[in-house]
Amino acid sequence: MHTAAAHATKLELTKSQIVIAPQTAGLFRANSVTTFNAGAEIYAPGDKAGTFYHVEFGAVRIHRLLSDGRRQVIAFHLAGETFGFEADRTHSFFAEAIAPTGLRAINRAANDQALPELLSLALRGMLRAQEHIMMIGRQTAVERIAGFLVDMAERQGGLEHFDIPMTRLDIADYLGLTIETVSRVFAKLRAAGLIKLRSIRCIEIKKHEALRSLCA
Amino acid sequence: MHTAAAHATKLELTKSQIVIAPQTAGLFRANSVTTFNAGAEIYAPGDKAGTFYHVEFGAVRIHRLLSDGRRQVIAFHLAGETFGFEADRTHSFFAEAIAPTGLRAINRAANDQALPELLSLALRGMLRAQEHIMMIGRQTAVERIAGFLVDMAERQGGLEHFDIPMTRLDIADYLGLTIETVSRVFAKLRAAGLIKLRSIRCIEIKKHEALRSLCA
DNA sequence: CGATGCGTTGACCTGCGTCAAGACGAGTGG
DNA sequence: CCACTCGTCTTGACGCAGGTCAACGCATCG
């Protein structure tokens, strides 16, 4: 997280969001909340690992670049989720805020007693990655987008409409598609009356069951 | 592993491979070795989880089916590797032997003291899944196959030639391709002199660096 | 306002999937 | 030993889902 300071937020955040005193994120002994602007880097490949993060508000994108610039987004992490575990001493992906984001750092070394919780988080992360493999390995563009929307809806608590913090490019790179295909599929789902785009980043699911039935 | 008994091996296995006495697989308290024929199911989605497995010999395929029969192979596990952890109480994938295979079952509940090792295995599994996402999300058929071959070579100890236990269909379903594409890419790599097919399941890497340079 | 970044839409192209026809090799039985 | 079968693999011809290229709409911002 070497660029964190450089990207220090210029947003007006309420005092209540930037609590300084340590406090528990779940069962962990945690530190204070650090805020990041949209686009700010949290860590990069090669950075020392060992700290992980609880998203207090905002959203985070985990990704990696191929040498020629192709990008794969590995995961999104929304408010309430935890990320940043690594098998190795150093990180192997980029983590960036995709919206104004508050993170509570949790030091792994200081939480030896919480190993079972950590294991559970790691296993859940593995399962998520495996579901992601299913998604991009064998599903069509429509199936991927439908699955993505259903997943996002569920992770926001199942509301009938919700904001997505990521751009079309983020979605495309997450699903292994292009921005144009994402846009076209959105248009198709809208034309079919399954979703409504309240605004460019606010999605309303009109026919939940129909959308779910598109998921393979 | 409800079909284990039904599939009990008819192969002649040496006594030394079917040790009955408990013994440690790494740092774990483990049970005896069970053998499986090629194609035998080890567990299925919905089966009770909580036990994981150390591959003594042979190879295992983890996969899932979509409703219409499309299959995605999530992982292969070779001798010396460990698999079968789950985030939930039940398994969410199939595990099947793809060759005559010996597995040592390890009961998670009996290994609470080995939590750090378990965590490390889970994190490594997550990393592997994430690398897999990179592979199938953004890489071409040639890049995927090259990456697969390099990976297999490394996991067999970096020998200049090695057997692959899986069929072309397994490889295709692992890489999100079709069997025909896998076959064509193999032919292409062979024509370019990068690999040699000693037999249909025995691959010799002739130009290691060239092959590696094909990986994105 | 113009500029800049994101999103949409259309026309065209291509990498890989699909379909189809063998080839090869292991196993089986006569 | 050959003949036959069955599963796996290969190769070719063709088609299409999604990528590429290009033009334009639409906010936001200085």
CSV table of C-alpha atoms (C1' of nucleotides) in Angstrom, one decimal:
chain,number,residue,atom,x,y,z
A,1,MET,CA,0.0,0.0,0.0
A,2,HIS,CA,2.8,2.3,-0.9
A,3,THR,CA,0.7,4.9,-2.7
A,4,ALA,CA,-1.9,5.1,-0.1
A,5,ALA,CA,-0.7,8.4,1.3
A,6,ALA,CA,-0.3,9.9,-2.1
A,7,HIS,CA,-4.0,9.2,-2.8
A,8,ALA,CA,-5.2,10.3,0.6
A,9,THR,CA,-8.9,11.1,0.2
A,10,LYS,CA,-10.1,14.6,-0.5
A,11,LEU,CA,-13.7,13.6,0.0
A,12,GLU,CA,-15.6,14.9,2.9
A,13,LEU,CA,-16.0,11.9,5.2
A,14,THR,CA,-17.9,12.1,8.4
A,15,LYS,CA,-15.9,11.8,11.6
A,16,SER,CA,-17.8,8.6,12.5
A,17,GLN,CA,-16.3,6.8,9.5
A,18,ILE,CA,-12.7,7.5,10.4
A,19,VAL,CA,-12.7,6.1,13.9
A,20,ILE,CA,-9.1,6.0,15.2
A,21,ALA,CA,-9.4,3.6,18.1
A,22,PRO,CA,-8.8,0.0,17.3
A,23,GLN,CA,-12.0,-2.0,17.2
A,24,THR,CA,-13.0,-5.5,16.2
A,25,ALA,CA,-13.9,-6.4,12.6
A,26,GLY,CA,-15.7,-9.5,13.3
A,27,LEU,CA,-13.6,-11.5,15.7
A,28,PHE,CA,-10.3,-9.8,14.9
A,29,ARG,CA,-8.1,-7.3,16.7
A,30,ALA,CA,-8.0,-4.6,14.2
A,31,ASN,CA,-6.6,-1.1,13.6
A,32,SER,CA,-8.1,2.1,12.6
A,33,VAL,CA,-9.8,2.8,9.3
A,34,THR,CA,-7.8,4.2,6.3
A,35,THR,CA,-9.7,5.8,3.5
A,36,PHE,CA,-8.9,5.5,-0.2
A,37,ASN,CA,-10.1,7.4,-3.2
A,38,ALA,CA,-11.5,5.7,-6.3
A,39,GLY,CA,-8.5,4.4,-8.2
A,40,ALA,CA,-6.2,4.4,-5.3
A,41,GLU,CA,-3.8,1.4,-5.0
A,42,ILE,CA,-4.1,-0.6,-1.8
A,43,TYR,CA,-1.3,-3.0,-2.6
A,44,ALA,CA,0.5,-4.2,-5.6
A,45,PRO,CA,2.2,-7.5,-6.6
A,46,GLY,CA,5.4,-7.9,-4.7
A,47,ASP,CA,4.3,-5.8,-1.8
A,48,LYS,CA,4.8,-7.4,1.6
A,49,ALA,CA,1.7,-9.3,2.7
A,50,GLY,CA,0.6,-10.3,6.2
A,51,THR,CA,-2.0,-7.7,6.7
A,52,PHE,CA,-5.5,-8.2,5.5
A,53,TYR,CA,-8.4,-5.8,5.2
A,54,HIS,CA,-12.1,-5.4,6.2
A,55,VAL,CA,-14.1,-3.2,3.8
A,56,GLU,CA,-16.0,-0.7,6.0
A,57,PHE,CA,-17.5,1.1,3.1
A,58,GLY,CA,-16.8,1.4,-0.7
A,59,ALA,CA,-15.5,-1.4,-2.9
A,60,VAL,CA,-12.2,-3.0,-3.9
A,61,ARG,CA,-11.0,-4.6,-7.1
A,62,ILE,CA,-8.4,-7.4,-7.1
A,63,HIS,CA,-6.7,-7.9,-10.4
A,64,ARG,CA,-3.6,-8.7,-12.3
A,65,LEU,CA,-2.1,-7.6,-15.7
A,66,LEU,CA,-0.6,-9.7,-18.4
A,67,SER,CA,2.6,-8.4,-20.0
A,68,ASP,CA,0.7,-7.0,-23.0
A,69,GLY,CA,-1.8,-5.2,-20.9
A,70,ARG,CA,-4.7,-7.7,-20.9
A,71,ARG,CA,-6.3,-7.4,-17.5
A,72,GLN,CA,-8.1,-10.0,-15.4
A,73,VAL,CA,-10.1,-8.9,-12.4
A,74,ILE,CA,-10.0,-11.7,-9.9
A,75,ALA,CA,-12.6,-10.4,-7.4
A,76,PHE,CA,-14.6,-7.5,-6.1
A,77,HIS,CA,-15.0,-6.9,-2.4
A,78,LEU,CA,-17.9,-4.9,-1.1
A,79,ALA,CA,-18.6,-3.4,2.3
A,80,GLY,CA,-18.5,-6.0,5.0
A,81,GLU,CA,-16.2,-8.3,3.1
A,82,THR,CA,-12.6,-9.2,3.9
A,83,PHE,CA,-9.6,-9.6,1.5
A,84,GLY,CA,-5.9,-9.6,1.3
A,85,PHE,CA,-4.8,-13.0,2.5
A,86,GLU,CA,-1.9,-14.5,0.7
A,87,ALA,CA,-0.3,-17.9,0.5
A,88,ASP,CA,3.1,-16.2,0.2
A,89,ARG,CA,5.1,-13.5,1.9
A,90,THR,CA,4.2,-11.0,-0.8
A,91,HIS,CA,1.1,-10.1,-2.7
A,92,SER,CA,0.6,-11.5,-6.1
A,93,PHE,CA,-2.2,-9.2,-7.3
A,94,PHE,CA,-3.2,-5.5,-7.3
A,95,ALA,CA,-5.8,-4.3,-4.9
A,96,GLU,CA,-7.4,-0.9,-5.8
A,97,ALA,CA,-10.3,1.0,-4.4
A,98,ILE,CA,-13.0,1.4,-7.1
A,99,ALA,CA,-14.9,4.0,-5.1
A,100,PRO,CA,-14.2,6.0,-2.1
A,101,THR,CA,-13.4,3.3,0.3
A,102,GLY,CA,-12.7,2.8,4.0
A,103,LEU,CA,-10.5,-0.2,5.0
A,104,ARG,CA,-9.7,-1.5,8.5
A,105,ALA,CA,-6.4,-3.2,8.4
A,106,ILE,CA,-6.0,-6.5,10.4
A,107,ASN,CA,-2.7,-7.8,11.3
A,108,ARG,CA,-2.4,-11.5,10.8
A,109,ALA,CA,0.4,-12.0,13.3
A,110,ALA,CA,-1.7,-10.3,16.0
A,111,ASN,CA,-4.6,-12.7,15.5
A,112,ASP,CA,-3.2,-16.1,16.0
A,113,GLN,CA,-6.0,-17.0,18.3
A,114,ALA,CA,-8.5,-16.3,15.5
A,115,LEU,CA,-7.1,-19.0,13.2
A,116,PRO,CA,-10.3,-20.9,12.7
A,117,GLU,CA,-12.0,-17.7,11.5
A,118,LEU,CA,-9.1,-17.0,9.2
A,119,LEU,CA,-9.3,-20.5,7.8
A,120,SER,CA,-13.0,-20.1,7.2
A,121,LEU,CA,-12.4,-16.9,5.3
A,122,ALA,CA,-9.7,-18.5,3.2
A,123,LEU,CA,-11.9,-21.5,2.4
A,124,ARG,CA,-14.7,-19.2,1.4
A,125,GLY,CA,-12.3,-17.2,-0.8
A,126,MET,CA,-11.2,-20.4,-2.5
A,127,LEU,CA,-14.9,-21.4,-3.1
A,128,ARG,CA,-15.6,-18.0,-4.6
A,129,ALA,CA,-12.6,-18.3,-6.9
A,130,GLN,CA,-13.8,-21.8,-7.9
A,131,GLU,CA,-17.3,-20.5,-8.7
A,132,HIS,CA,-15.6,-17.8,-10.7
A,133,ILE,CA,-13.8,-20.4,-12.7
A,134,MET,CA,-17.1,-22.1,-13.5
A,135,MET,CA,-18.4,-18.8,-14.7
A,136,ILE,CA,-15.7,-17.9,-17.1
A,137,GLY,CA,-14.7,-21.3,-18.2
A,138,ARG,CA,-17.9,-22.6,-19.6
A,139,GLN,CA,-20.6,-20.0,-19.7
A,140,THR,CA,-21.8,-17.7,-22.5
A,141,ALA,CA,-21.7,-13.9,-22.2
A,142,VAL,CA,-25.4,-13.7,-21.3
A,143,GLU,CA,-25.0,-16.4,-18.6
A,144,ARG,CA,-22.0,-14.6,-17.1
A,145,ILE,CA,-23.7,-11.2,-16.9
A,146,ALA,CA,-26.8,-12.7,-15.5
A,147,GLY,CA,-24.8,-14.6,-12.9
A,148,PHE,CA,-22.9,-11.4,-12.1
A,149,LEU,CA,-26.0,-9.4,-11.6
A,150,VAL,CA,-27.6,-12.0,-9.4
A,151,ASP,CA,-24.5,-12.3,-7.3
A,152,MET,CA,-24.2,-8.5,-6.9
A,153,ALA,CA,-27.9,-8.3,-5.9
A,154,GLU,CA,-27.5,-11.0,-3.3
A,155,ARG,CA,-24.3,-9.4,-1.9
A,156,GLN,CA,-26.1,-6.1,-1.5
A,157,GLY,CA,-28.8,-7.8,0.6
A,158,GLY,CA,-31.2,-8.8,-2.1
A,159,LEU,CA,-32.6,-5.3,-2.7
A,160,GLU,CA,-34.6,-4.9,-5.9
A,161,HIS,CA,-32.3,-2.1,-7.1
A,162,PHE,CA,-28.7,-1.4,-6.2
A,163,ASP,CA,-25.7,0.6,-7.3
A,164,ILE,CA,-22.7,-1.2,-8.9
A,165,PRO,CA,-19.5,0.6,-8.0
A,166,MET,CA,-17.5,-0.8,-11.0
A,167,THR,CA,-17.3,0.4,-14.5
A,168,ARG,CA,-18.2,-1.6,-17.6
A,169,LEU,CA,-14.5,-2.2,-18.1
A,170,ASP,CA,-14.2,-3.7,-14.6
A,171,ILE,CA,-17.1,-6.0,-15.3
A,172,ALA,CA,-15.7,-7.0,-18.6
A,173,ASP,CA,-12.3,-7.8,-17.1
A,174,TYR,CA,-14.0,-9.7,-14.3
A,175,LEU,CA,-16.0,-11.9,-16.7
A,176,GLY,CA,-13.4,-12.3,-19.4
A,177,LEU,CA,-15.4,-10.3,-21.9
A,178,THR,CA,-15.0,-7.0,-23.6
A,179,ILE,CA,-16.6,-3.7,-22.6
A,180,GLU,CA,-18.7,-3.8,-25.9
A,181,THR,CA,-20.1,-7.2,-25.1
A,182,VAL,CA,-21.0,-6.2,-21.6
A,183,SER,CA,-22.8,-3.2,-23.0
A,184,ARG,CA,-24.6,-5.2,-25.6
A,185,VAL,CA,-25.8,-7.8,-23.1
A,186,PHE,CA,-27.0,-5.1,-20.7
A,187,ALA,CA,-29.0,-3.7,-23.6
A,188,LYS,CA,-30.4,-7.1,-24.5
A,189,LEU,CA,-31.5,-7.8,-20.9
A,190,ARG,CA,-33.0,-4.3,-20.7
A,191,ALA,CA,-34.9,-4.8,-24.0
A,192,ALA,CA,-36.2,-8.1,-22.7
A,193,GLY,CA,-37.5,-6.3,-19.6
A,194,LEU,CA,-35.4,-8.3,-17.2
A,195,ILE,CA,-33.5,-5.3,-15.8
A,196,LYS,CA,-33.8,-1.6,-15.8
A,197,LEU,CA,-30.9,0.8,-15.8
A,198,ARG,CA,-32.1,3.6,-13.4
A,199,SER,CA,-28.8,5.3,-14.1
A,200,ILE,CA,-25.6,4.0,-15.6
A,201,ARG,CA,-24.5,2.5,-12.3
A,202,CYS,CA,-27.8,1.8,-10.7
A,203,ILE,CA,-29.5,-1.5,-11.7
A,204,GLU,CA,-33.0,-2.6,-11.0
A,205,ILE,CA,-33.9,-6.2,-11.4
A,206,LYS,CA,-37.4,-6.4,-12.8
A,207,LYS,CA,-37.7,-10.1,-13.3
A,208,HIS,CA,-35.6,-11.9,-10.7
A,209,GLU,CA,-36.7,-15.4,-11.6
A,210,ALA,CA,-36.2,-14.9,-15.3
A,211,LEU,CA,-32.7,-13.5,-14.7
A,212,ARG,CA,-31.8,-16.3,-12.4
A,213,SER,CA,-33.0,-18.8,-15.0
A,214,LEU,CA,-30.5,-17.4,-17.4
A,215,CYS,CA,-27.6,-18.5,-15.1
A,216,ALA,CA,-26.3,-21.9,-16.1
B,1,MET,CA,-17.0,-41.2,-1.1
B,2,HIS,CA,-20.0,-43.4,-1.1
B,3,THR,CA,-19.0,-45.4,-4.1
B,4,ALA,CA,-15.5,-46.2,-2.9
B,5,ALA,CA,-16.3,-49.8,-1.9
B,6,ALA,CA,-18.2,-50.5,-5.1
B,7,HIS,CA,-15.2,-49.4,-7.1
B,8,ALA,CA,-12.6,-51.2,-5.0
B,9,THR,CA,-9.5,-51.7,-7.1
B,10,LYS,CA,-9.0,-54.8,-9.1
B,11,LEU,CA,-5.5,-53.8,-10.0
B,12,GLU,CA,-2.6,-55.6,-8.5
B,13,LEU,CA,-1.1,-53.2,-6.0
B,14,THR,CA,2.0,-54.0,-4.0
B,15,LYS,CA,1.4,-54.4,-0.3
B,16,SER,CA,3.7,-51.5,0.5
B,17,GLN,CA,1.3,-49.1,-1.2
B,18,ILE,CA,-1.7,-50.2,0.9
B,19,VAL,CA,-0.3,-49.6,4.4
B,20,ILE,CA,-3.0,-50.1,6.9
B,21,ALA,CA,-1.5,-48.5,10.0
B,22,PRO,CA,-2.2,-44.7,10.5
B,23,GLN,CA,0.8,-42.6,9.6
B,24,THR,CA,1.5,-38.9,9.1
B,25,ALA,CA,0.9,-37.3,5.7
B,26,GLY,CA,3.0,-34.2,6.3
B,27,LEU,CA,2.0,-33.0,9.8
B,28,PHE,CA,-1.4,-34.5,10.0
B,29,ARG,CA,-2.8,-37.5,11.9
B,30,ALA,CA,-4.0,-39.6,9.0
B,31,ASN,CA,-5.7,-42.8,8.3
B,32,SER,CA,-4.9,-45.7,6.0
B,33,VAL,CA,-4.7,-45.5,2.3
B,34,THR,CA,-7.7,-46.3,0.1
B,35,THR,CA,-7.3,-47.1,-3.5
B,36,PHE,CA,-9.5,-46.1,-6.4
B,37,ASN,CA,-9.7,-47.2,-10.0
B,38,ALA,CA,-9.6,-44.7,-12.8
B,39,GLY,CA,-13.0,-43.1,-13.0
B,40,ALA,CA,-14.0,-44.0,-9.5
B,41,GLU,CA,-15.8,-41.3,-7.6
B,42,ILE,CA,-14.2,-40.0,-4.4
B,43,TYR,CA,-17.0,-37.6,-3.4
B,44,ALA,CA,-19.8,-35.8,-5.1
B,45,PRO,CA,-21.6,-32.5,-4.5
B,46,GLY,CA,-23.8,-32.7,-1.4
B,47,ASP,CA,-21.6,-35.4,0.3
B,48,LYS,CA,-20.6,-34.6,3.8
B,49,ALA,CA,-17.3,-32.8,3.9
B,50,GLY,CA,-14.8,-32.6,6.8
B,51,THR,CA,-12.3,-35.1,5.6
B,52,PHE,CA,-9.6,-34.2,3.1
B,53,TYR,CA,-7.2,-36.3,1.2
B,54,HIS,CA,-3.5,-36.7,0.5
B,55,VAL,CA,-2.7,-38.2,-2.9
B,56,GLU,CA,-0.2,-41.1,-2.3
B,57,PHE,CA,-0.1,-42.1,-6.0
B,58,GLY,CA,-2.2,-41.5,-9.0
B,59,ALA,CA,-4.2,-38.4,-9.8
B,60,VAL,CA,-7.5,-36.8,-9.0
B,61,ARG,CA,-9.8,-34.5,-11.0
B,62,ILE,CA,-12.1,-32.0,-9.3
B,63,HIS,CA,-15.0,-30.8,-11.4
B,64,ARG,CA,-18.6,-29.7,-11.7
B,65,LEU,CA,-21.3,-30.1,-14.3
B,66,LEU,CA,-23.7,-27.5,-15.5
B,67,SER,CA,-27.3,-28.5,-15.9
B,68,ASP,CA,-26.9,-29.1,-19.7
B,69,GLY,CA,-23.8,-31.2,-19.3
B,70,ARG,CA,-21.1,-28.7,-19.9
B,71,ARG,CA,-18.3,-29.6,-17.6
B,72,GLN,CA,-15.6,-27.5,-15.9
B,73,VAL,CA,-12.6,-29.1,-14.3
B,74,ILE,CA,-11.5,-27.0,-11.4
B,75,ALA,CA,-8.3,-28.7,-10.5
B,76,PHE,CA,-6.1,-31.7,-10.9
B,77,HIS,CA,-4.2,-33.1,-7.9
B,78,LEU,CA,-1.2,-35.2,-8.4
B,79,ALA,CA,0.8,-37.4,-6.1
B,80,GLY,CA,2.0,-35.5,-3.0
B,81,GLU,CA,-0.8,-33.0,-3.2
B,82,THR,CA,-3.7,-32.5,-0.8
B,83,PHE,CA,-7.4,-31.7,-1.6
B,84,GLY,CA,-10.9,-31.8,-0.4
B,85,PHE,CA,-11.2,-28.8,2.0
B,86,GLU,CA,-14.6,-27.2,1.9
B,87,ALA,CA,-15.9,-23.9,3.2
B,88,ASP,CA,-19.3,-25.6,3.8
B,89,ARG,CA,-20.5,-28.7,5.6
B,90,THR,CA,-20.9,-30.5,2.2
B,91,HIS,CA,-18.8,-30.8,-0.9
B,92,SER,CA,-19.7,-28.6,-3.9
B,93,PHE,CA,-17.7,-30.5,-6.5
B,94,PHE,CA,-17.1,-34.0,-7.8
B,95,ALA,CA,-13.7,-35.6,-7.0
B,96,GLU,CA,-12.8,-38.6,-9.2
B,97,ALA,CA,-9.7,-40.6,-9.7
B,98,ILE,CA,-8.4,-40.3,-13.2
B,99,ALA,CA,-5.9,-43.1,-12.9
B,100,PRO,CA,-5.4,-45.9,-10.3
B,101,THR,CA,-5.0,-43.7,-7.2
B,102,GLY,CA,-4.2,-44.1,-3.5
B,103,LEU,CA,-5.6,-41.6,-1.1
B,104,ARG,CA,-4.9,-41.1,2.6
B,105,ALA,CA,-7.9,-39.6,4.3
B,106,ILE,CA,-7.2,-37.0,6.9
B,107,ASN,CA,-9.9,-36.0,9.4
B,108,ARG,CA,-10.1,-32.3,9.9
B,109,ALA,CA,-11.6,-32.6,13.3
B,110,ALA,CA,-8.7,-34.8,14.5
B,111,ASN,CA,-6.2,-32.1,13.4
B,112,ASP,CA,-7.1,-29.0,15.2
B,113,GLN,CA,-3.5,-28.5,16.3
B,114,ALA,CA,-2.4,-28.4,12.7
B,115,LEU,CA,-4.6,-25.3,11.9
B,116,PRO,CA,-1.7,-23.2,10.6
B,117,GLU,CA,-0.8,-25.9,8.1
B,118,LEU,CA,-4.4,-26.2,7.0
B,119,LEU,CA,-4.6,-22.5,6.6
B,120,SER,CA,-1.5,-22.5,4.4
B,121,LEU,CA,-3.0,-25.3,2.3
B,122,ALA,CA,-6.2,-23.4,1.9
B,123,LEU,CA,-4.4,-20.2,0.9
B,124,ARG,CA,-2.3,-22.1,-1.6
B,125,GLY,CA,-5.5,-23.6,-3.0
B,126,MET,CA,-7.0,-20.2,-3.3
B,127,LEU,CA,-3.9,-18.9,-5.1
B,128,ARG,CA,-4.0,-21.9,-7.5
B,129,ALA,CA,-7.7,-21.1,-8.3
B,130,GLN,CA,-6.8,-17.5,-8.9
B,131,GLU,CA,-4.0,-18.4,-11.3
B,132,HIS,CA,-6.5,-20.6,-13.0
B,133,ILE,CA,-8.9,-17.7,-13.4
B,134,MET,CA,-6.1,-15.7,-15.1
B,135,MET,CA,-5.5,-18.6,-17.4
B,136,ILE,CA,-9.0,-19.1,-18.7
B,137,GLY,CA,-10.2,-15.5,-18.4
B,138,ARG,CA,-7.8,-13.7,-20.7
B,139,GLN,CA,-5.5,-16.2,-22.5
B,140,THR,CA,-5.7,-17.7,-25.9
B,141,ALA,CA,-5.8,-21.5,-26.6
B,142,VAL,CA,-2.1,-21.7,-27.2
B,143,GLU,CA,-1.2,-19.7,-24.1
B,144,ARG,CA,-3.5,-21.9,-22.0
B,145,ILE,CA,-2.0,-25.2,-23.3
B,146,ALA,CA,1.6,-23.9,-23.0
B,147,GLY,CA,0.8,-22.8,-19.4
B,148,PHE,CA,-0.8,-26.1,-18.6
B,149,LEU,CA,2.2,-28.0,-19.9
B,150,VAL,CA,4.7,-25.9,-18.1
B,151,ASP,CA,2.7,-26.3,-14.9
B,152,MET,CA,2.5,-30.1,-15.3
B,153,ALA,CA,6.2,-30.3,-16.0
B,154,GLU,CA,7.0,-28.3,-12.8
B,155,ARG,CA,4.6,-30.4,-10.7
B,156,GLN,CA,6.3,-33.6,-11.8
B,157,GLY,CA,9.6,-32.2,-10.6
B,158,GLY,CA,10.8,-30.5,-13.8
B,159,LEU,CA,11.6,-33.7,-15.7
B,160,GLU,CA,12.2,-33.3,-19.5
B,161,HIS,CA,9.5,-35.8,-20.2
B,162,PHE,CA,6.5,-36.9,-18.2
B,163,ASP,CA,3.2,-38.7,-18.3
B,164,ILE,CA,-0.1,-36.8,-18.1
B,165,PRO,CA,-2.7,-38.9,-16.5
B,166,MET,CA,-5.7,-37.0,-17.9
B,167,THR,CA,-7.4,-37.3,-21.3
B,168,ARG,CA,-7.7,-34.6,-23.9
B,169,LEU,CA,-11.2,-34.1,-22.7
B,170,ASP,CA,-10.1,-33.5,-19.2
B,171,ILE,CA,-7.5,-31.0,-20.4
B,172,ALA,CA,-10.1,-29.3,-22.5
B,173,ASP,CA,-12.6,-29.0,-19.6
B,174,TYR,CA,-9.9,-27.7,-17.4
B,175,LEU,CA,-8.8,-25.0,-19.8
B,176,GLY,CA,-12.3,-24.1,-21.0
B,177,LEU,CA,-11.6,-25.3,-24.5
B,178,THR,CA,-12.9,-28.2,-26.7
B,179,ILE,CA,-11.1,-31.5,-27.2
B,180,GLU,CA,-10.6,-30.6,-30.9
B,181,THR,CA,-8.8,-27.3,-30.0
B,182,VAL,CA,-6.6,-29.1,-27.5
B,183,SER,CA,-5.6,-31.6,-30.1
B,184,ARG,CA,-4.9,-29.0,-32.7
B,185,VAL,CA,-2.8,-26.9,-30.4
B,186,PHE,CA,-0.8,-30.0,-29.4
B,187,ALA,CA,-0.3,-30.7,-33.1
B,188,LYS,CA,0.9,-27.1,-33.7
B,189,LEU,CA,3.3,-27.2,-30.8
B,190,ARG,CA,4.7,-30.5,-32.1
B,191,ALA,CA,5.0,-29.1,-35.6
B,192,ALA,CA,6.9,-26.2,-34.2
B,193,GLY,CA,9.3,-28.6,-32.5
B,194,LEU,CA,8.5,-27.3,-29.0
B,195,ILE,CA,7.2,-30.6,-27.7
B,196,LYS,CA,7.3,-34.2,-28.7
B,197,LEU,CA,4.5,-36.7,-28.0
B,198,ARG,CA,6.4,-39.9,-27.1
B,199,SER,CA,3.1,-41.5,-26.8
B,200,ILE,CA,-0.4,-40.1,-26.5
B,201,ARG,CA,0.0,-39.5,-22.7
B,202,CYS,CA,3.7,-39.0,-22.5
B,203,ILE,CA,5.0,-35.5,-23.3
B,204,GLU,CA,8.5,-34.4,-23.9
B,205,ILE,CA,9.3,-30.7,-23.7
B,206,LYS,CA,12.0,-30.1,-26.3
B,207,LYS,CA,12.3,-26.3,-26.0
B,208,HIS,CA,11.5,-25.3,-22.5
B,209,GLU,CA,12.2,-21.6,-22.9
B,210,ALA,CA,10.2,-21.3,-26.1
B,211,LEU,CA,7.3,-23.0,-24.5
B,212,ARG,CA,7.5,-20.8,-21.4
B,213,SER,CA,7.6,-17.7,-23.6
B,214,LEU,CA,4.3,-18.7,-25.0
B,215,CYS,CA,2.7,-18.3,-21.6
B,216,ALA,CA,1.2,-14.8,-21.2
C,1,DC,C1',-17.9,26.1,-23.3
C,2,DG,C1',-14.3,22.5,-25.1
C,3,DA,C1',-12.1,18.5,-23.2
C,4,DT,C1',-12.0,14.1,-21.3
C,5,DG,C1',-13.7,9.7,-19.8
C,6,DC,C1',-17.3,6.4,-20.0
C,7,DG,C1',-20.9,4.0,-22.4
C,8,DT,C1',-23.5,2.6,-26.5
C,9,DT,C1',-24.2,1.0,-31.1
C,10,DG,C1',-23.1,-0.7,-35.7
C,11,DA,C1',-20.2,-3.2,-39.3
C,12,DC,C1',-17.0,-6.4,-39.9
C,13,DC,C1',-13.6,-10.2,-38.6
C,14,DT,C1',-11.6,-14.2,-36.5
C,15,DG,C1',-10.5,-17.8,-33.0
C,16,DC,C1',-12.5,-21.3,-31.5
C,17,DG,C1',-16.6,-24.2,-31.4
C,18,DT,C1',-19.4,-27.6,-34.1
C,19,DC,C1',-20.1,-31.2,-37.1
C,20,DA,C1',-18.3,-35.0,-39.5
C,21,DA,C1',-15.1,-38.5,-40.9
C,22,DG,C1',-11.5,-41.3,-40.1
C,23,DA,C1',-7.0,-43.2,-37.5
C,24,DC,C1',-5.0,-45.4,-33.7
C,25,DG,C1',-4.5,-48.6,-29.7
C,26,DA,C1',-6.0,-51.5,-26.1
C,27,DG,C1',-8.8,-55.2,-25.0
C,28,DT,C1',-11.6,-59.3,-26.2
C,29,DG,C1',-12.8,-63.3,-28.4
C,30,DG,C1',-12.4,-66.8,-31.8
D,1,DC,C1',-2.7,-64.7,-35.0
D,2,DC,C1',-6.4,-61.9,-36.9
D,3,DA,C1',-11.1,-59.6,-36.6
D,4,DC,C1',-13.9,-56.7,-34.2
D,5,DT,C1',-15.2,-53.2,-30.9
D,6,DC,C1',-14.9,-49.3,-28.2
D,7,DG,C1',-12.9,-45.3,-26.4
D,8,DT,C1',-9.7,-41.8,-27.5
D,9,DC,C1',-7.5,-38.9,-30.5
D,10,DT,C1',-6.8,-36.4,-34.9
D,11,DT,C1',-7.9,-33.6,-38.9
D,12,DG,C1',-10.8,-31.0,-42.1
D,13,DA,C1',-14.7,-27.9,-43.5
D,14,DC,C1',-17.7,-24.7,-41.9
D,15,DG,C1',-20.3,-21.4,-38.7
D,16,DC,C1',-21.0,-18.3,-35.0
D,17,DA,C1',-20.3,-15.8,-30.5
D,18,DG,C1',-17.9,-12.6,-29.2
D,19,DG,C1',-13.8,-9.6,-30.4
D,20,DT,C1',-12.1,-5.5,-33.0
D,21,DC,C1',-12.5,-1.2,-35.1
D,22,DA,C1',-14.9,3.0,-35.5
D,23,DA,C1',-18.2,6.6,-34.8
D,24,DC,C1',-21.0,8.9,-31.8
D,25,DG,C1',-23.9,10.1,-27.3
D,26,DC,C1',-23.7,11.8,-22.8
D,27,DA,C1',-22.0,13.3,-18.3
D,28,DT,C1',-18.8,15.8,-15.6
D,29,DC,C1',-15.4,19.2,-14.9
D,30,DG,C1',-12.1,22.9,-15.3
